[in-house]
Coordinates of C-alpha atoms (C1' of nucleotides) in Angstrom, one line a residue:
Chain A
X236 CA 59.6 101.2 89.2
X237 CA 62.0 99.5 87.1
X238 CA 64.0 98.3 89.8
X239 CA 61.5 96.5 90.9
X240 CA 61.5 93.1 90.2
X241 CA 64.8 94.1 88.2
X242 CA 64.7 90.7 86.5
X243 CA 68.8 91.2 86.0
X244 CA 69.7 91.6 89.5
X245 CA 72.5 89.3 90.5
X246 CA 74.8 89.8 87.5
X247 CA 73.8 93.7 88.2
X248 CA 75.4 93.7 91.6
X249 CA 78.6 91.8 90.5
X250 CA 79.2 94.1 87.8
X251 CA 78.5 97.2 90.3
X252 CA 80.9 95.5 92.7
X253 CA 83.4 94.9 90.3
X254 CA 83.3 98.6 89.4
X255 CA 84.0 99.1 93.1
X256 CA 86.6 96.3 93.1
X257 CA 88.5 98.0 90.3
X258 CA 88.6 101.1 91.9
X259 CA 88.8 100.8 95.3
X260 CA 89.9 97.5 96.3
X261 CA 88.3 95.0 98.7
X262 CA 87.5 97.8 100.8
X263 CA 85.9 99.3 98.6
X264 CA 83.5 96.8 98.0
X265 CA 80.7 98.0 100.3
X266 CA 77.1 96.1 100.0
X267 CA 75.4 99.2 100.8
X268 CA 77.2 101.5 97.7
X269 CA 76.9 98.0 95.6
X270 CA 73.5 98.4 96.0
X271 CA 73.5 102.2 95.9
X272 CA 74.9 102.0 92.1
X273 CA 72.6 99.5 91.0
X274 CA 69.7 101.7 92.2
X275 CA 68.3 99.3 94.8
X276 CA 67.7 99.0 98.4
X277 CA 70.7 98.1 100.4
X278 CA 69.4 95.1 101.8
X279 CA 68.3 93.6 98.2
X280 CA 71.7 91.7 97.8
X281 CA 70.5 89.6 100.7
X282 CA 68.0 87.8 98.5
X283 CA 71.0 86.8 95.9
X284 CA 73.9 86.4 98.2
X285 CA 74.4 85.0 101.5
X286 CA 76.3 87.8 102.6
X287 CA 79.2 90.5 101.6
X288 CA 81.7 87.6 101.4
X289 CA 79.9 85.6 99.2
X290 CA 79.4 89.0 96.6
X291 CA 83.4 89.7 97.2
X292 CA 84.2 85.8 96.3
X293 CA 82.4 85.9 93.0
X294 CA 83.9 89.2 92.0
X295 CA 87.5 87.8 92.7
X296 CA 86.9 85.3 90.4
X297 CA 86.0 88.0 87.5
X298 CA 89.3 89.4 88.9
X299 CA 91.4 86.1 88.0
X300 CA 89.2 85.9 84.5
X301 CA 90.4 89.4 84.0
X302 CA 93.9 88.7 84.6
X303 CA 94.2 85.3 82.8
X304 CA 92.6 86.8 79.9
X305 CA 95.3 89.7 79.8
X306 CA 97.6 87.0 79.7
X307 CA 96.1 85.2 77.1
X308 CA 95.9 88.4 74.9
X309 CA 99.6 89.2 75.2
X310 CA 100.2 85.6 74.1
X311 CA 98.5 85.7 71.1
X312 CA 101.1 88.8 70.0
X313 CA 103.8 86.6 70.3
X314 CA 105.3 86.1 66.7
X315 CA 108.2 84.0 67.0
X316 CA 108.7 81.2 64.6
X317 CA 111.4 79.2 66.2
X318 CA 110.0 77.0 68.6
X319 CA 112.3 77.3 71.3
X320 CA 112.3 80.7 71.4
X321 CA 108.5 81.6 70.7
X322 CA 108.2 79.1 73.8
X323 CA 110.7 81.0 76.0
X324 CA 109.7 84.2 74.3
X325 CA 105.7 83.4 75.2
X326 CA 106.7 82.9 79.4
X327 CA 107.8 85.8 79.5
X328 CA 105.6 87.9 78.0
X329 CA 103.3 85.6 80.3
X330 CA 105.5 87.3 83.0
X331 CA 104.6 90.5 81.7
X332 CA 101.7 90.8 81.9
X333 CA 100.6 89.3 84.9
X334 CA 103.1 92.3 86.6
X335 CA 101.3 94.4 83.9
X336 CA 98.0 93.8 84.9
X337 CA 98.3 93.7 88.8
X338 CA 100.3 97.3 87.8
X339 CA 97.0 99.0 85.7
X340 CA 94.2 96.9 87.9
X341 CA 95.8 97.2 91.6
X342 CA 92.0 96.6 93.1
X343 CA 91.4 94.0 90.7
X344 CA 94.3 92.2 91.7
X345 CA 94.5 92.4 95.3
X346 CA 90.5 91.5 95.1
X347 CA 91.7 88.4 93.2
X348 CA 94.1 87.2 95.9
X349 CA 91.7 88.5 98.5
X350 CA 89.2 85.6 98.9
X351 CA 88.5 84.1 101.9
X352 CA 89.1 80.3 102.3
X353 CA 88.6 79.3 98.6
X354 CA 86.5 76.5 99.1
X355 CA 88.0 74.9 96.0
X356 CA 91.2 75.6 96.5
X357 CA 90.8 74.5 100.2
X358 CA 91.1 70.7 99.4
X359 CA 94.4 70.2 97.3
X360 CA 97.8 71.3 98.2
X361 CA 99.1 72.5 95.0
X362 CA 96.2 74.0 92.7
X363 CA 95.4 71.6 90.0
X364 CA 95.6 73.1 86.4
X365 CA 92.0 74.5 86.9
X366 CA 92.4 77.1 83.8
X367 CA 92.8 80.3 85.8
X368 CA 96.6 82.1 85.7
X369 CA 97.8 78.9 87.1
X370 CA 97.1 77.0 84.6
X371 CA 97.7 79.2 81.5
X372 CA 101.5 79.3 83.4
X373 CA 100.9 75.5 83.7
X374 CA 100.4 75.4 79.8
X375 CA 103.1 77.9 78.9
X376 CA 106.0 76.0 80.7
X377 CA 104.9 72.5 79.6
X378 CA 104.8 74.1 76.0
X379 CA 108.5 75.7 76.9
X380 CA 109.5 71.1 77.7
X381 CA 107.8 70.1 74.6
X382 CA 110.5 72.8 72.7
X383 CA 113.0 71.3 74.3
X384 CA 114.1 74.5 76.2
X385 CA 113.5 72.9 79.7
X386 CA 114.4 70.0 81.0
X387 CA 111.4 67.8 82.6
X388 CA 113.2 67.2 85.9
X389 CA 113.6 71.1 86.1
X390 CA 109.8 71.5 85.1
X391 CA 109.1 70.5 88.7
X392 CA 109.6 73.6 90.1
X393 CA 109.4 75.8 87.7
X394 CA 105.4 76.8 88.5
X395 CA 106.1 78.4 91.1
X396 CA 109.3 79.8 91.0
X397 CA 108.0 81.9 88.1
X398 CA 104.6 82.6 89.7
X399 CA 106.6 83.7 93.1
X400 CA 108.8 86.0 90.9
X401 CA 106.7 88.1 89.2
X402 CA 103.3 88.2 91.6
X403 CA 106.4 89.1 94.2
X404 CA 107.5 91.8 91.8
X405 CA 104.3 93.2 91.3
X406 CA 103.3 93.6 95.0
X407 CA 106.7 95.4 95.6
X408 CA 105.4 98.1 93.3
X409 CA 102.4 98.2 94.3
X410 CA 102.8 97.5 98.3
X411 CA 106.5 97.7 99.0
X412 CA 109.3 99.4 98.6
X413 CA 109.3 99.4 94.7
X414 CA 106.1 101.6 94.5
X415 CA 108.4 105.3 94.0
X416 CA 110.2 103.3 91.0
X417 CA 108.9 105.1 87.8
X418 CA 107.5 102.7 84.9
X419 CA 110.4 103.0 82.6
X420 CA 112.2 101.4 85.4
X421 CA 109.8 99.0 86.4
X422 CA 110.0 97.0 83.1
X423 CA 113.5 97.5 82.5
X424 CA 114.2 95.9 86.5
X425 CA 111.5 93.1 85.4
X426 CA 113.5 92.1 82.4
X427 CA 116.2 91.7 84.2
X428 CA 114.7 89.6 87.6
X429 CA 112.4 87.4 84.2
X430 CA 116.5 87.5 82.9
X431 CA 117.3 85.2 86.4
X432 CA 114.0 83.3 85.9
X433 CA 115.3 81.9 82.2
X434 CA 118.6 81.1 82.8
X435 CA 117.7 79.8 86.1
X436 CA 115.1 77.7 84.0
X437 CA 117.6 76.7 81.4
Chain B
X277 CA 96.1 106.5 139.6
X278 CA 99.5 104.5 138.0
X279 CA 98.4 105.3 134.2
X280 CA 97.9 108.9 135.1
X281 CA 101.0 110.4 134.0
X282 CA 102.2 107.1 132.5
X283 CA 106.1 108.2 131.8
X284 CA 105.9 105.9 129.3
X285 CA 103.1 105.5 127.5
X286 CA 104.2 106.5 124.0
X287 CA 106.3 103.2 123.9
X288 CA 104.0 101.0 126.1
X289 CA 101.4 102.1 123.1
X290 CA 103.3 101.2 120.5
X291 CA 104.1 97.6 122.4
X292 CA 100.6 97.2 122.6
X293 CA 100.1 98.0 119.0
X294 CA 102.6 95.6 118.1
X295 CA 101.0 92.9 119.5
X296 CA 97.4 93.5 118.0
X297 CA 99.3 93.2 114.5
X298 CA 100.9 90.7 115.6
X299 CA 97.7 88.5 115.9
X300 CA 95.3 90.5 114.0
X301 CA 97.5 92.2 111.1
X302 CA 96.7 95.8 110.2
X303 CA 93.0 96.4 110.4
X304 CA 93.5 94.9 114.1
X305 CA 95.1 98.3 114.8
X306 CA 92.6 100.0 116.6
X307 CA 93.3 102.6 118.0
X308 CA 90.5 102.6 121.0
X309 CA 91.6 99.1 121.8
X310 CA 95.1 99.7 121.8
X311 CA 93.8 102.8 124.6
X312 CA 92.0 99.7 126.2
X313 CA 95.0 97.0 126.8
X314 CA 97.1 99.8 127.6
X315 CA 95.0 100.5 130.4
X316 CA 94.6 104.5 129.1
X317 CA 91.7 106.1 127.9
X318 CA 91.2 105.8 124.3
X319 CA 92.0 109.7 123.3
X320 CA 95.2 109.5 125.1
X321 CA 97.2 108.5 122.2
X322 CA 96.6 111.8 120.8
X323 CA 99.1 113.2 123.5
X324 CA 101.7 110.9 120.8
X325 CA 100.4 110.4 117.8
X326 CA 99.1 112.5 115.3
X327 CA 96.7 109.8 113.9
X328 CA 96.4 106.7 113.6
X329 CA 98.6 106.2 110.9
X330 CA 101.2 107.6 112.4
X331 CA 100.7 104.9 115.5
X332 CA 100.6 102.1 112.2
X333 CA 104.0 103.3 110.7
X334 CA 106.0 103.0 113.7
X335 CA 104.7 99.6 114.1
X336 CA 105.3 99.0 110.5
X337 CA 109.3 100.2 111.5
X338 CA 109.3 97.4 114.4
X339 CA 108.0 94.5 111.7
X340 CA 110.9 95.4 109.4
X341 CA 113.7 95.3 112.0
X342 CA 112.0 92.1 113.4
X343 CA 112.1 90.5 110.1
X344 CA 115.4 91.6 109.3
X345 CA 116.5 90.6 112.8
X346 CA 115.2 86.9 111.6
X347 CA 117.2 87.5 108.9
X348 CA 120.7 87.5 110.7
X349 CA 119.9 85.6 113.0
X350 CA 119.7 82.8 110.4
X351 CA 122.6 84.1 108.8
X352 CA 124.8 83.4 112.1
X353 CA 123.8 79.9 111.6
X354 CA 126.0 79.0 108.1
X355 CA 129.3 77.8 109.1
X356 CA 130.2 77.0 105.4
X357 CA 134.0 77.8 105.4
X358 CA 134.7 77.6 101.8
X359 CA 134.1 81.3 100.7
X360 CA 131.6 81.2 98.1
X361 CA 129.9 78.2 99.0
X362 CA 129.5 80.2 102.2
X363 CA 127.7 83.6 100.5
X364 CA 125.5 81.0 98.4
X365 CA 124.2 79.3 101.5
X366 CA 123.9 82.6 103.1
X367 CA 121.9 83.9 100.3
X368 CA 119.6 80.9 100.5
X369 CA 119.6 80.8 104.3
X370 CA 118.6 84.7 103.8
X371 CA 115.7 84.3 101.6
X372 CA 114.3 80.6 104.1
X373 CA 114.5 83.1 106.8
X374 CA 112.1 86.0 105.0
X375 CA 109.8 83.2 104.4
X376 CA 109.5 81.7 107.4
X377 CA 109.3 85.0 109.1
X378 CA 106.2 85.9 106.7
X379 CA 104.7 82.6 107.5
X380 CA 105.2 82.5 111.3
X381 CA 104.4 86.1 112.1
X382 CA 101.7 87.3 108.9
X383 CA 100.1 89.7 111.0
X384 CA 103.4 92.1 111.6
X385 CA 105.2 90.8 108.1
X386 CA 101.3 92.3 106.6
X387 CA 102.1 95.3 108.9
X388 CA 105.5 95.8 107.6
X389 CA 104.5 96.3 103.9
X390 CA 101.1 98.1 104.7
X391 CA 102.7 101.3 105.5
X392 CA 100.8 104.3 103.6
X393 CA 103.6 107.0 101.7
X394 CA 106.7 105.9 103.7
X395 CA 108.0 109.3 103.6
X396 CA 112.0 108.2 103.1
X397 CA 111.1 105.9 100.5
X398 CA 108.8 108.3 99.2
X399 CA 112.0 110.2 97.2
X400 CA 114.2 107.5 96.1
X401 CA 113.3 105.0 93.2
X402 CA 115.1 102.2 94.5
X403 CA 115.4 101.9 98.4
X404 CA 119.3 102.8 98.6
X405 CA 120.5 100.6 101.3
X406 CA 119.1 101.7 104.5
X407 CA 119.9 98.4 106.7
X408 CA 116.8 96.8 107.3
X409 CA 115.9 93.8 104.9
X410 CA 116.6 94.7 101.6
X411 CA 119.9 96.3 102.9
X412 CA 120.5 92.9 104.5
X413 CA 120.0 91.3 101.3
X414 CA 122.3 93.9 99.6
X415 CA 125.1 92.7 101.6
X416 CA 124.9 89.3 101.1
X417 CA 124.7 89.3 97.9
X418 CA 127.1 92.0 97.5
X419 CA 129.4 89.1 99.6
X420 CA 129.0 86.5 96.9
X421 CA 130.2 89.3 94.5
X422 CA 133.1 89.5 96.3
X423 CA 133.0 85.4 96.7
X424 CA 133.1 84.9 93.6
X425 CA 129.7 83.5 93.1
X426 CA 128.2 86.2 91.2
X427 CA 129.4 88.5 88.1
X428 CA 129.4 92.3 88.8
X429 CA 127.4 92.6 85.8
X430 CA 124.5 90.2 87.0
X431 CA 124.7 91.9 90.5
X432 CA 122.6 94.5 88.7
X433 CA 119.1 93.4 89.1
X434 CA 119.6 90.3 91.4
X435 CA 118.3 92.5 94.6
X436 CA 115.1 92.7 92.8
X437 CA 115.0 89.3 91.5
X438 CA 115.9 87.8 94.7
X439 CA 113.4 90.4 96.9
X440 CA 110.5 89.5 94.3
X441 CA 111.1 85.7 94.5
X442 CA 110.7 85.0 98.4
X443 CA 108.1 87.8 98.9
X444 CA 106.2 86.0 95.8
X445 CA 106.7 82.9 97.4
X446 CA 105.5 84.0 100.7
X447 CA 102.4 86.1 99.4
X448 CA 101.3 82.9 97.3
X449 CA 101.5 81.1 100.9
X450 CA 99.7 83.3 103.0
X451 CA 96.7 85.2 100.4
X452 CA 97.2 83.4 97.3
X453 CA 96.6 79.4 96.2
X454 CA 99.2 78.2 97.8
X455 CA 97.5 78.7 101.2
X456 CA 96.7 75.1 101.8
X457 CA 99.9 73.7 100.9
X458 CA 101.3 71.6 103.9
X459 CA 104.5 73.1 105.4
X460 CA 106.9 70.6 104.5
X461 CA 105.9 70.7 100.9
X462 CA 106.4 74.2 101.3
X463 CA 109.8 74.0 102.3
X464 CA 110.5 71.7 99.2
X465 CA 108.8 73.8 96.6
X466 CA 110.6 77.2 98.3
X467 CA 113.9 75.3 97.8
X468 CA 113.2 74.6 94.3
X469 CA 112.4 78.2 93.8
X470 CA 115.6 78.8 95.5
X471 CA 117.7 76.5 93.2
X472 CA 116.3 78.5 90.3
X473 CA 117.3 81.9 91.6
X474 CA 120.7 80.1 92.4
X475 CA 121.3 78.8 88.9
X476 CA 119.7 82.2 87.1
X477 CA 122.3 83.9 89.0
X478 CA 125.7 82.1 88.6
Chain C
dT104 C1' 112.0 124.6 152.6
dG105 C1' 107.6 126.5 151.0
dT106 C1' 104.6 128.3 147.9
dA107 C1' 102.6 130.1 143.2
dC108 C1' 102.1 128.9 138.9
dA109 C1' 102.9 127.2 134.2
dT110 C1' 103.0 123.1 131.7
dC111 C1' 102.2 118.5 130.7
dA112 C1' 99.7 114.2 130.1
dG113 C1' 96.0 112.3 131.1
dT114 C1' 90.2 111.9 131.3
dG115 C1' 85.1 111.5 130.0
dA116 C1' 81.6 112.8 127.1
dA117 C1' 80.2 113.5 122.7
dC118 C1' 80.0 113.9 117.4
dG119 C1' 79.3 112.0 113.2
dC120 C1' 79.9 108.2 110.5
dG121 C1' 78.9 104.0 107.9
dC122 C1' 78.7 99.5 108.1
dG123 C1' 76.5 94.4 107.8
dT124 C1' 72.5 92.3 108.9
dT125 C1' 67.5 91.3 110.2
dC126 C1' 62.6 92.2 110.4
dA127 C1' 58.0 92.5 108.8
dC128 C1' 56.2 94.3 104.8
dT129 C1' 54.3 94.8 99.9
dG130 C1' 54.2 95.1 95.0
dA131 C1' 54.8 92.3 90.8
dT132 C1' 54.6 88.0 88.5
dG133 C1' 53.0 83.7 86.9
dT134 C1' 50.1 79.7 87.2
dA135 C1' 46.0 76.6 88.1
dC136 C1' 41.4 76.2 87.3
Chain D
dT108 C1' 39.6 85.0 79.2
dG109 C1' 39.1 85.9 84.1
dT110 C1' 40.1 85.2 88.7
dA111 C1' 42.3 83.4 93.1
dC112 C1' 46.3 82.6 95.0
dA113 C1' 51.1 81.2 95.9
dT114 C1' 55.6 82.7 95.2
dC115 C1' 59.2 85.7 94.3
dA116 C1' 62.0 89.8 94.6
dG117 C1' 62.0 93.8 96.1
dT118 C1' 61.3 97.9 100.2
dG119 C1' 61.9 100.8 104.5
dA120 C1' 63.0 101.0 109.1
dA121 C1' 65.7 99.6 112.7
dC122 C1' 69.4 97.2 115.5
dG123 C1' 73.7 97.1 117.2
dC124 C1' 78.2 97.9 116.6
dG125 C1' 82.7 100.2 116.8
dC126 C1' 85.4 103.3 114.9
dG127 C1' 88.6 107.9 114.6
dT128 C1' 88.6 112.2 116.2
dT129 C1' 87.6 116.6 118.9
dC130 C1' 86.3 119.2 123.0
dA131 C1' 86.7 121.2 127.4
dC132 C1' 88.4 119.5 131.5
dT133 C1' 91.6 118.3 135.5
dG134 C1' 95.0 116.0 138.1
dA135 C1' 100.1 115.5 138.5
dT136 C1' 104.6 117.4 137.9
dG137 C1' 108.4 120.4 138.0
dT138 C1' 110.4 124.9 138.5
dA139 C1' 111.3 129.8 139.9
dC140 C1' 111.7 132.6 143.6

DNA sequence: TGTACATCAGTGAACGCGCGTTCACTGATGTAC
DNA sequence: TGTACATCAGTGAACGCGCGTTCACTGATGTAC
């Protein structure tokens, strides 16, 4: 039996569950189809997690990987010279495609914000710049200071007033009472709220 | 036998419902133990409600007229006299007030935007303004229109801008990393937020 | 006012489901001598 | 190189749980005559 003593297991699982994640939300991320997929016994997770939660936590975190990488990506497509505007050109597309990602991955995202007490998060009040969204935001406004298109006394806030906006944006699509809007819509109604975010910012 | 022939049971059910999400948000909807603390037997709903579901939406209906109840009640606080300094610190007071409804009652505010297909929003792309808290919002912000405070040409997307930023705010505070952030430090940081809407919209 | 009867709004038992978790187990692997 | 043995990583069966939903039922109510 190759499943037997599958040598890979672990990472196995979390890719299975991610699978699940992806498609069905945290619901959908069942130990007993996890382990279905992968083609082992349902209670095999046991000897590799302590139990559903701790599988669930470890695929949120591929979740936020996932979406900070999306991030990243647009990012790099940003071609803007001027260094004010490639800066306030490169939040938004930031913007973008957070609301883009948490659009084409809903179960992805909602796993993501899904965890349990994070145990890291648990201890400090605002999240330190820990890489992660967060922090490519982090980088992306302080970039936006340094170009001399925000003030550092407005920096303060600007975290999460931008972070607020657009994960509030994407759960009224996906959640609330956004969700009939079609796409077309959705971006052009984005642009407008990111619109309120810049000049708010500037 | 009092419950026999209840009179009232279709509304004592949905009380009962309302107070499960209320402390336990959606998935503490349950059907048999709504039955139980109602004092019926757990099939009688059936005599009301289609499903399940159907129990959910109405309770859904009652966290949306609480919350936009919070709303106004806030609202009758401002006694700004100066016209548009009045619909600005309504608008503000407006968005505190979702906030601190989502943070003070998460189980029926998680309930509220839960519902499956809402069947009247299911047609429209943008909610038209049906009362409730986005027609609340519309008002106000339609008032600082008429105030002065706001350019008919920005009015276009500031629903949406506004909407995402509190519900953004609140989701980061209840699911999302801003979880462990003490309450006054939340008030601060949602003022910020609120001071960049402010500025992005004048 | 009294009675027959239709209707309504409950009841109790059961179905079928799938879950997370635990138990004692066993087959595979690697290491010491 | 061969063997004994400890350890590791799986297995299969079972527990206990609670759910939503359906069924045939029955007690209570109201109405027509």
């Amino acid at each position: 039996m190759s499943t037997y003593h599958h040598g890979n297991l672990r990472p196995a699982l979390v890719e299975t569950a991610a699978g699940l994640a992806r498609t069905a939300g945290p619901d959908g991320v069942v130990l007993r189809e996890v382990a279905r997929q992968t083609g082992v016994s349902h209670n095999a997770a046991y000897r590799h997690f302590a139990d559903r939660d701790e599988l669930l936590a470890e695929v949120a975190a591929i979740g936020m990987a996932q979406l900070e990488q999306a991030m990243r990506d647009r990012l790099a497509t940003v071609r803007t010279r001027d260094p004010e505007r490639r800066a306030r050109r490169r939040l938004r597309e930031t913007g973008r495609a957070y609301v883009q990602f948490a659009l084409a991955e809903p179960g992805m995202f909602e796993v993501a914000f899904s965890a349990k007490g994070d145990a890291a998060a648990a201890g400090q009040h605002v999240p330190e710049v820990d890489g992660g969204p967060y922090g490519l935001l982090h980088e992306v406004l302080d970039e936006l200071v340094a170009a001399g298109g925000l003030s550092p006394e407005r920096r303060v806030g600007a975290d999460v007033a931008c972070w607020a906006a657009v994960h509030g944006f994407a759960l009224l699509c996906l959640r609330g009472p956004l969700q009939a809007l079609p796409p077309a819509d959705r971006d052009a109604v984005l642009d407008v709220a990111l619109d309120v975010l810049d000049r708010g910012l500037s």
